[in-house]
CSV table of C-alpha atoms in Angstrom, one decimal:
chain,number,residue,atom,x,y,z
Z,1,MET,CA,38.8,-7.6,26.1
Z,2,PRO,CA,36.8,-9.4,23.7
Z,3,GLY,CA,38.4,-12.3,21.7
Z,4,ARG,CA,39.1,-11.8,18.2
Z,5,TRP,CA,36.1,-13.9,17.0
Z,6,ASP,CA,33.8,-11.8,19.5
Z,7,ILE,CA,34.9,-8.7,17.7
Z,8,LEU,CA,33.7,-10.0,14.5
Z,9,SER,CA,30.2,-10.6,15.8
Z,10,GLN,CA,29.6,-7.1,17.0
Z,11,PRO,CA,27.3,-5.1,14.8
Z,12,CYS,CA,28.7,-1.8,13.4
Z,13,CYS,CA,27.5,0.5,10.7
Z,14,LEU,CA,29.3,0.3,7.3
Z,15,SER,CA,30.0,3.7,5.6
Z,16,SER,CA,27.9,4.0,2.5
Z,17,SER,CA,30.1,6.3,0.3
Z,18,PRO,CA,33.9,5.6,0.1
Z,19,GLU,CA,33.9,8.6,-2.3
Z,20,ASP,CA,33.6,11.2,0.4
Z,21,GLY,CA,37.1,11.8,1.2
Z,22,GLU,CA,40.0,9.4,1.4
Z,23,LEU,CA,42.0,8.5,4.5
Z,24,GLY,CA,39.3,9.9,6.9
Z,25,VAL,CA,36.8,7.5,5.3
Z,26,TRP,CA,39.2,4.5,4.7
Z,27,GLN,CA,40.3,4.2,8.3
Z,28,PRO,CA,36.8,3.4,10.0
Z,29,MET,CA,35.9,1.3,6.9
Z,30,ALA,CA,38.9,-1.1,7.7
Z,31,SER,CA,37.6,-2.2,11.0
Z,32,GLU,CA,33.8,-2.0,9.8
Z,33,VAL,CA,34.2,-4.2,6.7
Z,34,PHE,CA,34.1,-7.4,8.5
Z,35,GLN,CA,32.4,-6.4,11.7
Z,36,SER,CA,29.2,-4.9,10.0
Z,37,CYS,CA,28.9,-7.6,7.3
Z,38,LEU,CA,29.4,-10.7,9.4
Z,39,SER,CA,26.5,-9.8,11.5
Z,40,GLN,CA,24.3,-8.3,8.9
Z,41,CYS,CA,24.7,-11.0,6.3
Z,42,LYS,CA,24.1,-13.7,9.1
Z,43,ILE,CA,27.3,-15.4,7.6
Z,44,LEU,CA,27.6,-17.5,10.8
Z,45,GLU,CA,24.2,-19.2,10.2
Z,46,LEU,CA,24.9,-19.6,6.4
Z,47,SER,CA,28.3,-21.2,6.8
Z,48,LYS,CA,28.1,-25.0,7.0
Z,49,ASP,CA,31.1,-25.1,9.4
Z,50,THR,CA,31.2,-22.2,11.6
Z,51,ARG,CA,33.9,-23.4,13.8
Z,52,ALA,CA,36.3,-24.2,10.9
Z,53,LEU,CA,35.6,-20.8,9.5
Z,54,LYS,CA,36.4,-19.1,12.7
Z,55,GLU,CA,39.7,-21.0,13.1
Z,56,ALA,CA,40.7,-20.1,9.5
Z,57,PHE,CA,40.1,-16.4,10.2
Z,58,GLU,CA,42.2,-16.6,13.4
Z,59,ALA,CA,44.9,-18.5,11.7
Z,60,GLY,CA,45.3,-16.2,8.9
Z,61,ASP,CA,44.6,-18.9,6.5
Z,62,LEU,CA,42.9,-16.7,3.6
Z,63,PRO,CA,42.5,-19.6,1.1
Z,64,ALA,CA,40.6,-21.5,3.8
Z,65,VAL,CA,38.5,-18.5,4.6
Z,66,ALA,CA,37.7,-17.8,0.9
Z,67,ALA,CA,36.9,-21.4,0.1
Z,68,LYS,CA,34.3,-21.4,2.8
Z,69,LEU,CA,32.9,-18.0,2.1
Z,70,GLN,CA,32.6,-19.0,-1.6
Z,71,SER,CA,30.1,-21.5,-0.5
Z,72,THR,CA,28.3,-18.9,1.5
Z,73,LEU,CA,28.2,-16.5,-1.4
Z,74,HIS,CA,26.7,-19.3,-3.5
Z,75,SER,CA,24.1,-19.7,-0.9
Z,76,LEU,CA,23.3,-16.1,-0.7
Z,77,GLU,CA,22.9,-15.9,-4.5
Z,78,ASN,CA,20.7,-19.0,-4.9
Z,79,VAL,CA,18.6,-18.9,-1.7
Z,80,ARG,CA,15.1,-20.2,-2.5
Z,81,LEU,CA,12.0,-17.8,-1.9
Z,82,ASP,CA,8.6,-18.9,-2.7
Z,83,ILE,CA,5.7,-16.2,-2.7
Z,84,GLY,CA,2.1,-17.3,-2.9
Z,85,VAL,CA,-0.1,-14.9,-4.8
Z,86,THR,CA,-3.8,-15.6,-4.1
Z,87,GLY,CA,-7.2,-13.7,-3.8
Z,88,GLY,CA,-10.4,-13.3,-5.5
Z,89,MET,CA,-11.3,-14.3,-9.0
Z,90,GLY,CA,-10.2,-11.7,-11.7
Z,91,SER,CA,-8.5,-9.6,-9.1
Z,92,GLY,CA,-5.5,-9.1,-11.2
Z,93,LYS,CA,-3.2,-11.8,-9.6
Z,94,SER,CA,-1.6,-12.9,-12.8
Z,95,THR,CA,-1.0,-9.3,-13.9
Z,96,PHE,CA,0.8,-8.7,-10.5
Z,97,VAL,CA,2.9,-11.9,-10.8
Z,98,ASN,CA,4.0,-10.3,-14.2
Z,99,ALA,CA,4.6,-6.9,-12.9
Z,100,ILE,CA,6.5,-7.7,-9.8
Z,101,ARG,CA,8.8,-9.7,-12.3
Z,102,GLY,CA,9.3,-6.7,-14.6
Z,103,LEU,CA,7.2,-8.4,-17.3
Z,104,GLY,CA,4.2,-7.3,-19.4
Z,105,ASP,CA,1.3,-9.7,-20.0
Z,106,GLU,CA,2.5,-10.5,-23.6
Z,107,ASP,CA,6.1,-11.2,-22.6
Z,108,THR,CA,7.7,-14.5,-22.9
Z,109,ASN,CA,7.2,-16.6,-19.6
Z,110,SER,CA,4.4,-14.3,-18.4
Z,111,ALA,CA,1.6,-15.7,-16.5
Z,112,CYS,CA,-1.8,-16.1,-18.3
Z,113,THR,CA,-4.2,-13.2,-17.8
Z,114,GLY,CA,-7.8,-12.5,-18.7
Z,115,VAL,CA,-11.1,-11.1,-17.6
Z,116,VAL,CA,-12.0,-14.4,-16.0
Z,117,GLU,CA,-10.3,-16.8,-13.7
Z,118,MET,CA,-7.3,-18.2,-15.7
Z,119,THR,CA,-5.6,-20.1,-12.9
Z,120,VAL,CA,-6.7,-23.7,-12.2
Z,121,ASP,CA,-3.6,-25.1,-10.4
Z,122,PRO,CA,-0.9,-23.5,-8.3
Z,123,THR,CA,1.5,-22.4,-10.9
Z,124,PRO,CA,5.1,-21.4,-10.4
Z,125,TYR,CA,6.7,-18.4,-12.3
Z,126,PRO,CA,10.4,-18.1,-11.5
Z,127,HIS,CA,11.9,-14.6,-11.9
Z,128,PRO,CA,13.5,-14.3,-15.3
Z,129,LYS,CA,16.8,-13.3,-13.9
Z,130,TYR,CA,16.7,-14.8,-10.5
Z,131,PRO,CA,15.0,-18.3,-10.9
Z,132,SER,CA,15.3,-19.2,-7.2
Z,133,VAL,CA,12.8,-16.3,-6.5
Z,134,VAL,CA,9.5,-18.0,-7.4
Z,135,PHE,CA,6.1,-16.3,-7.5
Z,136,TRP,CA,3.2,-18.8,-7.4
Z,137,ASP,CA,0.1,-17.9,-9.1
Z,138,LEU,CA,-2.6,-19.6,-7.0
Z,139,PRO,CA,-6.3,-20.2,-8.0
Z,140,GLY,CA,-8.8,-17.7,-7.1
Z,141,ILE,CA,-10.6,-18.4,-3.9
Z,142,GLY,CA,-14.3,-18.4,-3.6
Z,143,THR,CA,-15.0,-20.4,-6.9
Z,144,SER,CA,-17.3,-23.6,-6.7
Z,145,ALA,CA,-14.2,-25.5,-7.3
Z,146,PHE,CA,-12.0,-24.2,-4.6
Z,147,ARG,CA,-13.9,-23.4,-1.3
Z,148,ALA,CA,-11.8,-22.6,1.5
Z,149,ASP,CA,-11.4,-26.0,3.3
Z,150,LYS,CA,-10.4,-27.7,0.0
Z,151,TYR,CA,-8.3,-24.9,-1.1
Z,152,PHE,CA,-6.0,-25.0,1.8
Z,153,ARG,CA,-5.1,-28.6,1.2
Z,154,ARG,CA,-4.9,-28.1,-2.6
Z,155,VAL,CA,-2.4,-25.3,-2.4
Z,156,GLN,CA,-0.4,-26.6,0.5
Z,157,LEU,CA,0.2,-23.4,2.6
Z,158,PHE,CA,3.5,-24.7,4.1
Z,159,ARG,CA,5.1,-24.4,0.8
Z,160,TYR,CA,5.4,-20.5,0.7
Z,161,ASP,CA,7.6,-18.0,2.7
Z,162,PHE,CA,4.6,-15.4,2.7
Z,163,PHE,CA,1.5,-14.7,0.8
Z,164,LEU,CA,0.0,-11.8,-1.0
Z,165,ILE,CA,-3.9,-11.8,-0.9
Z,166,ILE,CA,-5.4,-9.7,-3.7
Z,167,THR,CA,-8.9,-8.4,-4.3
Z,168,SER,CA,-10.4,-6.0,-6.7
Z,169,GLU,CA,-13.6,-5.5,-4.7
Z,170,SER,CA,-14.4,-5.9,-1.0
Z,171,PHE,CA,-12.6,-8.6,1.2
Z,172,THR,CA,-15.0,-11.6,1.4
Z,173,ALA,CA,-15.4,-14.0,4.3
Z,174,ASP,CA,-13.4,-16.5,2.3
Z,175,LEU,CA,-10.5,-14.3,1.9
Z,176,ALA,CA,-10.6,-13.5,5.6
Z,177,GLU,CA,-10.7,-17.2,6.5
Z,178,LEU,CA,-7.7,-17.8,4.1
Z,179,ALA,CA,-5.8,-14.9,6.1
Z,180,LEU,CA,-6.5,-16.6,9.4
Z,181,GLU,CA,-5.5,-20.0,8.1
Z,182,ILE,CA,-2.2,-18.5,6.9
Z,183,LEU,CA,-1.7,-17.1,10.4
Z,184,ARG,CA,-2.3,-20.4,12.0
Z,185,HIS,CA,0.5,-21.7,9.8
Z,186,GLY,CA,2.9,-19.0,11.1
Z,187,LYS,CA,3.3,-17.2,7.8
Z,188,HIS,CA,3.0,-13.5,6.9
Z,189,PHE,CA,0.4,-12.3,4.4
Z,190,TYR,CA,-0.3,-8.9,2.9
Z,191,CYS,CA,-3.7,-7.7,1.9
Z,192,ILE,CA,-3.9,-5.9,-1.4
Z,193,ARG,CA,-6.7,-4.0,-2.9
Z,194,SER,CA,-6.2,-4.0,-6.6
Z,195,LYS,CA,-7.6,-1.8,-9.5
Z,196,VAL,CA,-7.9,1.4,-7.4
Z,197,ASP,CA,-7.0,3.3,-10.6
Z,198,VAL,CA,-10.3,2.1,-12.0
Z,199,ASP,CA,-12.2,3.3,-9.1
Z,200,ILE,CA,-10.4,6.7,-9.2
Z,201,THR,CA,-11.3,7.1,-12.8
Z,202,ALA,CA,-14.9,6.4,-12.2
Z,203,SER,CA,-15.2,8.6,-9.3
Z,204,ARG,CA,-13.7,11.4,-10.9
Z,205,SER,CA,-16.2,10.9,-13.9
Z,206,ARG,CA,-19.1,10.8,-11.6
Z,207,ARG,CA,-18.2,13.7,-9.4
Z,208,PRO,CA,-15.8,16.0,-11.3
Z,209,SER,CA,-16.6,19.1,-9.2
Z,210,SER,CA,-16.2,17.5,-5.8
Z,211,PHE,CA,-13.6,14.8,-6.6
Z,212,SER,CA,-10.9,14.1,-4.2
Z,213,GLU,CA,-8.5,11.2,-5.0
Z,214,GLU,CA,-7.3,11.1,-1.3
Z,215,ARG,CA,-10.8,10.8,-0.1
Z,216,VAL,CA,-11.5,8.0,-2.5
Z,217,LEU,CA,-8.4,6.1,-1.4
Z,218,ASN,CA,-9.2,6.6,2.2
Z,219,GLN,CA,-12.7,5.3,1.7
Z,220,ILE,CA,-11.6,2.2,-0.2
Z,221,ARG,CA,-9.0,1.5,2.5
Z,222,ASP,CA,-11.3,2.0,5.4
Z,223,ASP,CA,-14.0,-0.2,3.9
Z,224,CYS,CA,-11.5,-3.1,3.4
Z,225,VAL,CA,-10.0,-2.8,7.0
Z,226,GLN,CA,-13.5,-2.8,8.5
Z,227,ARG,CA,-14.7,-5.9,6.5
Z,228,LEU,CA,-11.5,-7.7,7.6
Z,229,GLU,CA,-12.0,-6.6,11.2
Z,230,ALA,CA,-15.5,-8.0,11.2
Z,231,GLN,CA,-14.2,-11.4,10.1
Z,232,GLY,CA,-11.9,-11.6,13.0
Z,233,LEU,CA,-8.6,-10.2,11.9
Z,234,ARG,CA,-6.7,-7.9,14.4
Z,235,ASP,CA,-5.5,-4.5,13.0
Z,236,PRO,CA,-5.3,-5.5,9.3
Z,237,LYS,CA,-3.1,-3.7,6.9
Z,238,VAL,CA,-4.4,-3.0,3.4
Z,239,PHE,CA,-2.3,-1.9,0.4
Z,240,LEU,CA,-3.9,-0.1,-2.5
Z,241,LEU,CA,-2.3,-0.9,-5.9
Z,242,SER,CA,-2.6,-0.5,-9.6
Z,243,MET,CA,-1.4,-3.5,-11.5
Z,244,PHE,CA,-0.6,-1.4,-14.5
Z,245,GLU,CA,1.1,1.4,-12.5
Z,246,LEU,CA,2.9,-0.7,-9.9
Z,247,GLY,CA,5.0,2.0,-8.5
Z,248,LYS,CA,1.8,4.1,-7.6
Z,249,TYR,CA,-0.2,4.4,-4.6
Z,250,ASP,CA,1.0,1.9,-1.8
Z,251,PHE,CA,3.5,-0.1,-3.4
Z,252,HIS,CA,6.5,1.5,-1.7
Z,253,LEU,CA,4.6,0.8,1.8
Z,254,LEU,CA,4.0,-3.0,0.6
Z,255,GLU,CA,7.6,-3.3,-0.4
Z,256,GLU,CA,8.8,-1.9,3.0
Z,257,SER,CA,6.7,-4.4,4.9
Z,258,MET,CA,7.7,-7.4,2.9
Z,259,VAL,CA,11.3,-6.6,3.1
Z,260,ARG,CA,11.1,-5.9,6.8
Z,261,ASP,CA,9.5,-9.2,7.6
Z,262,LEU,CA,11.9,-11.4,5.6
Z,263,GLU,CA,14.9,-13.1,7.2
Z,264,SER,CA,18.0,-11.3,6.1
Z,265,HIS,CA,19.4,-13.9,3.4
Z,266,LYS,CA,16.0,-14.0,1.8
Z,267,ARG,CA,15.4,-10.3,2.1
Z,268,HIS,CA,18.5,-9.8,-0.2
Z,269,ALA,CA,17.3,-12.3,-2.7
Z,270,PHE,CA,13.9,-10.5,-2.7
Z,271,LEU,CA,15.4,-7.0,-3.0
Z,272,VAL,CA,17.6,-7.7,-5.9
Z,273,ALA,CA,14.7,-9.1,-7.9
Z,274,LEU,CA,12.3,-6.4,-7.4
Z,275,PRO,CA,11.4,-4.2,-10.3
Z,276,ASN,CA,13.2,-0.7,-10.5
Z,277,ILE,CA,10.1,1.4,-10.2
Z,278,SER,CA,11.2,4.0,-7.5
Z,279,LYS,CA,14.4,5.6,-6.0
Z,280,PRO,CA,13.7,3.9,-2.5
Z,281,THR,CA,13.7,0.6,-4.1
Z,282,LEU,CA,17.1,1.4,-5.7
Z,283,GLU,CA,18.4,2.6,-2.4
Z,284,ARG,CA,17.3,-0.5,-0.5
Z,285,LYS,CA,18.9,-2.8,-3.3
Z,286,ALA,CA,22.2,-0.7,-3.0
Z,287,ALA,CA,22.2,-1.0,0.8
Z,288,SER,CA,21.7,-4.8,0.6
Z,289,LEU,CA,24.4,-5.2,-2.1
Z,290,ARG,CA,26.9,-3.0,-0.2
Z,291,GLN,CA,26.6,-5.3,2.8
Z,292,HIS,CA,27.9,-8.2,0.7
Z,293,THR,CA,30.7,-6.4,-1.1
Z,294,TRP,CA,33.4,-7.6,1.4
Z,295,LEU,CA,32.2,-11.1,0.8
Z,296,VAL,CA,32.7,-10.9,-3.0
Z,297,ALA,CA,36.1,-9.2,-2.5
Z,298,THR,CA,37.4,-11.9,-0.2
Z,299,VAL,CA,36.3,-14.6,-2.4
Z,300,ALA,CA,37.8,-13.0,-5.5
Z,301,CYS,CA,41.2,-12.4,-3.7
Z,302,GLY,CA,41.5,-15.7,-1.9
Z,303,ALA,CA,39.8,-18.4,-3.7
Z,304,ASN,CA,41.6,-18.5,-7.1
Z,305,PRO,CA,43.7,-15.5,-7.4
Z,306,ARG,CA,45.8,-14.6,-10.6
Z,307,PRO,CA,47.8,-11.5,-11.3
Z,308,VAL,CA,45.8,-8.8,-13.1
Z,309,PRO,CA,47.0,-8.1,-16.6
Z,310,GLY,CA,48.8,-4.8,-16.5
Z,311,LEU,CA,48.4,-4.6,-12.7
Z,312,PRO,CA,50.9,-7.3,-11.4
Z,313,GLU,CA,50.8,-6.1,-7.8
Z,314,VAL,CA,47.0,-7.1,-7.6
Z,315,ALA,CA,45.9,-10.7,-7.7
Z,316,CYS,CA,42.3,-11.8,-7.9
Z,317,ASP,CA,39.8,-13.9,-9.7
Z,318,LEU,CA,38.4,-11.6,-12.6
Z,319,HIS,CA,35.8,-14.1,-13.3
Z,320,VAL,CA,34.1,-13.6,-9.8
Z,321,LEU,CA,34.3,-9.8,-10.2
Z,322,THR,CA,33.0,-9.9,-13.7
Z,323,ARG,CA,29.9,-11.9,-12.4
Z,324,ALA,CA,29.5,-9.3,-9.6
Z,325,LEU,CA,29.5,-6.3,-11.9
Z,326,GLU,CA,27.1,-8.1,-14.3
Z,327,GLY,CA,24.8,-8.8,-11.3
Z,328,TYR,CA,24.7,-5.1,-10.6
Z,329,ARG,CA,23.6,-4.4,-14.1
Z,330,HIS,CA,20.9,-7.0,-14.1
Z,331,SER,CA,19.6,-6.2,-10.6
Z,332,PHE,CA,19.4,-2.3,-11.5
Z,333,GLY,CA,17.8,-3.0,-14.9
Z,334,LEU,CA,21.0,-1.8,-16.8
Z,335,ASP,CA,21.6,-4.9,-18.9
Z,336,GLY,CA,20.7,-4.8,-22.6
Z,337,GLY,CA,17.4,-6.8,-22.5
Z,338,SER,CA,16.0,-4.6,-19.7
Z,339,LEU,CA,17.0,-1.2,-21.6
Z,340,VAL,CA,15.5,-2.4,-24.7
Z,341,ARG,CA,12.3,-3.4,-23.0
Z,342,LEU,CA,12.0,-0.1,-21.3
Z,343,ALA,CA,12.5,1.7,-24.6
Z,344,GLU,CA,9.7,-0.2,-26.1
Z,345,GLN,CA,7.5,0.5,-23.0
Z,346,THR,CA,8.2,4.3,-23.0
Z,347,GLY,CA,8.5,4.8,-26.7
Z,348,GLN,CA,11.9,6.4,-26.2
Z,349,PRO,CA,14.9,5.7,-28.5
Z,350,LEU,CA,17.2,3.4,-27.0
Z,351,HIS,CA,20.2,5.6,-27.8
Z,352,GLU,CA,18.8,8.4,-25.7
Z,353,ILE,CA,18.4,6.1,-22.7
Z,354,LEU,CA,22.0,4.8,-23.2
Z,355,GLN,CA,23.4,8.4,-23.3
Z,356,VAL,CA,22.5,8.9,-19.6
Z,357,LEU,CA,24.7,5.9,-18.5
Z,358,GLN,CA,28.1,6.5,-17.0
Z,359,GLY,CA,28.8,2.8,-16.3
Z,360,PRO,CA,29.2,-0.1,-18.9
Z,361,LYS,CA,26.8,0.0,-21.8
Z,362,THR,CA,27.5,-3.6,-22.9
Z,363,LYS,CA,28.2,-6.9,-21.2
Z,364,VAL,CA,31.0,-6.7,-18.6
Z,365,THR,CA,34.2,-8.3,-19.7
Z,366,GLU,CA,37.3,-9.3,-17.8
Z,367,ALA,CA,39.3,-6.7,-19.7
Z,368,LEU,CA,37.0,-3.9,-18.4
Z,369,VAL,CA,37.2,-5.3,-14.8
Z,370,ALA,CA,41.1,-5.1,-15.3
Z,371,GLU,CA,40.8,-1.6,-16.4
Z,372,LEU,CA,38.5,-0.5,-13.4
Z,373,LEU,CA,40.9,-2.3,-11.1
Z,374,GLY,CA,43.7,-0.1,-12.4
Z,375,GLN,CA,41.7,3.0,-11.8
Z,376,ALA,CA,40.9,2.0,-8.2
Z,377,SER,CA,44.5,0.8,-7.4
Z,378,GLY,CA,45.8,4.5,-7.3
Z,379,ASP,CA,44.3,5.3,-3.9
Z,380,ALA,CA,43.7,1.9,-2.4
Z,381,SER,CA,47.1,1.8,-0.5
Z,382,ALA,CA,45.8,3.9,2.4
Z,383,PHE,CA,43.0,1.5,2.8
Z,384,SER,CA,45.2,-1.3,2.6
Z,385,GLN,CA,47.5,-0.1,5.4
Z,386,LYS,CA,44.4,0.8,7.7
Z,387,LEU,CA,43.1,-2.7,7.1
Z,388,LEU,CA,46.2,-4.6,8.1
Z,389,ASN,CA,46.3,-2.6,11.5
Z,390,VAL,CA,43.1,-4.4,12.5
Z,391,PRO,CA,44.2,-7.6,14.3
Z,392,VAL,CA,41.1,-9.6,13.5
Z,393,LEU,CA,41.8,-9.2,9.7
Z,394,GLY,CA,45.1,-10.9,9.8
Z,395,SER,CA,43.9,-13.3,7.2
Z,396,LEU,CA,44.0,-10.5,4.7
Z,397,ALA,CA,47.7,-9.6,5.3
Z,398,SER,CA,48.9,-11.8,2.3
Z,399,CYS,CA,46.7,-9.8,-0.1
Z,400,GLY,CA,46.2,-6.4,1.5
Z,401,LEU,CA,46.5,-4.3,-1.6
Z,402,SER,CA,44.6,-6.5,-3.6
Z,403,PHE,CA,41.7,-6.7,-1.3
Z,404,ALA,CA,41.6,-3.0,-1.0
Z,405,THR,CA,41.7,-2.4,-4.7
Z,406,VAL,CA,39.0,-5.0,-5.3
Z,407,TYR,CA,36.7,-3.7,-2.5
Z,408,ARG,CA,37.1,-0.1,-3.8
Z,409,MET,CA,36.3,-1.1,-7.4
Z,410,LEU,CA,33.3,-3.0,-6.4
Z,411,ARG,CA,32.0,-0.2,-4.3
Z,412,THR,CA,32.6,2.5,-6.8
Z,413,SER,CA,31.1,0.2,-9.5
Z,414,LEU,CA,28.0,-0.3,-7.3
Z,415,ASP,CA,27.6,3.5,-6.7
Z,416,VAL,CA,27.8,4.1,-10.6
Z,417,ALA,CA,25.1,1.4,-11.2
Z,418,VAL,CA,22.8,3.2,-8.7
Z,419,SER,CA,23.4,6.5,-10.2
Z,420,ASP,CA,22.9,5.1,-13.5
Z,421,ALA,CA,19.6,3.5,-12.5
Z,422,GLN,CA,18.3,6.6,-11.0
Z,423,SER,CA,19.2,8.6,-14.3
Z,424,VAL,CA,17.3,5.9,-16.3
Z,425,LEU,CA,14.3,6.4,-14.2
Z,426,VAL,CA,14.4,10.2,-14.7
Z,427,GLN,CA,15.1,9.8,-18.5
Z,428,ALA,CA,12.3,7.2,-18.9
Z,429,SER,CA,9.8,9.8,-17.4
Z,430,LEU,CA,10.7,12.8,-19.6
Z,431,ASP,CA,8.2,12.1,-22.3
Z,432,SER,CA,5.5,11.5,-19.8
Z,433,PRO,CA,5.6,14.0,-17.1
Z,434,ASP,CA,2.2,12.9,-15.8
Z,435,ARG,CA,3.7,9.6,-14.9
Z,436,LYS,CA,6.1,11.1,-12.3
Z,437,LEU,CA,4.8,10.4,-8.8
Z,438,PRO,CA,5.7,11.9,-5.3
Z,439,ASP,CA,8.6,10.8,-3.3
Z,440,GLY,CA,10.8,9.8,-6.3
Z,441,GLN,CA,8.5,7.2,-7.8
Z,442,TRP,CA,7.6,6.5,-11.3
Z,443,SER,CA,4.9,4.4,-12.7
Z,444,GLN,CA,6.7,2.7,-15.5
Z,445,PRO,CA,7.8,-0.8,-15.0
Z,446,GLY,CA,11.4,-2.0,-14.8
Z,447,ALA,CA,13.2,-5.2,-14.9
């Protein structure tokens, strides 16, 4: 028989929808909550004192567990991620730095853009909502001032978690040399051919009767791959993008590759910071946030619990939960600033966008959280009983109903936020049907 801590480290799949039935869903979820998330969140690696955390779990010392997990939650929410954006001169690097952060070129804190190379020194641009996620606009390579050998020393390749190498034309020998040097540093890089929308428009204009968008895209991709292979790169992958319609073309493939290659805790930071430009992006965000729901619930119930007004049988930290729900709104672009910006970009009245929302339309308050907890408490008792029947979760015995109520409220609120974000994508595309793309993607930027 495995020990209690051994059980915790065994991977298991967490149910993604607690709404699909009651007892039949809550029963497996009780044992899955900790088993799945302790492995998937790499909680053991992030905790500074793994042995003490293990002992606290086994002793049923919830305050000690919550205190240590509170530190872990802070680490997850503030992990540093540095992304180097480099490439050829005038390739759209700065525009990409803005678009990936949900900003336009004229927005506050946007990177400087222009028809000539604007970046002289490596310049950090923190994400406006997640400042620990930093995109570095690096000088264009190939200029007389930044030849490859000097460039490597100037930009300090070791500083970044991974690189995006962007060109609007063919991949040059200098860019290939940069890619090889990045490999020697043990880093990931992703080759991006930008401005393919310009090539598409030009080809359609020149050959209207025989034009094929797929053929043009394949020709561009094949040419880039062949040039990189000729410079010594093995099996290079090239992603085709439009900086002004980021969700179009290969962005979803680029996103998949970047997410897959990151360590799990940095993967979460990257996902929540991505612009909301496609349903697949929303789904990946939701999956990552679901993996951390148990962590938020444990901290809220164990670190500084207080009886909830109007719900005395439930005790938790309303401030922690308020921050969590506000975090959902910001990550999915449902906060006021993001919705105002979306209305300006699409030309739709703000009130029409707000009408599709089922969740909070204004900033989340502790009073609203208390109301949502009251709604969740009605059917949380079944989950609470099943939770306490799992031996390894003895540390939750002192707050079984509170944890069940908080966990259900968080999961329901997250599901509502995902649904609202999907509705906003649809609503934002209604006045521009040509902007809708295959596979549930939309071309408009999201914050």
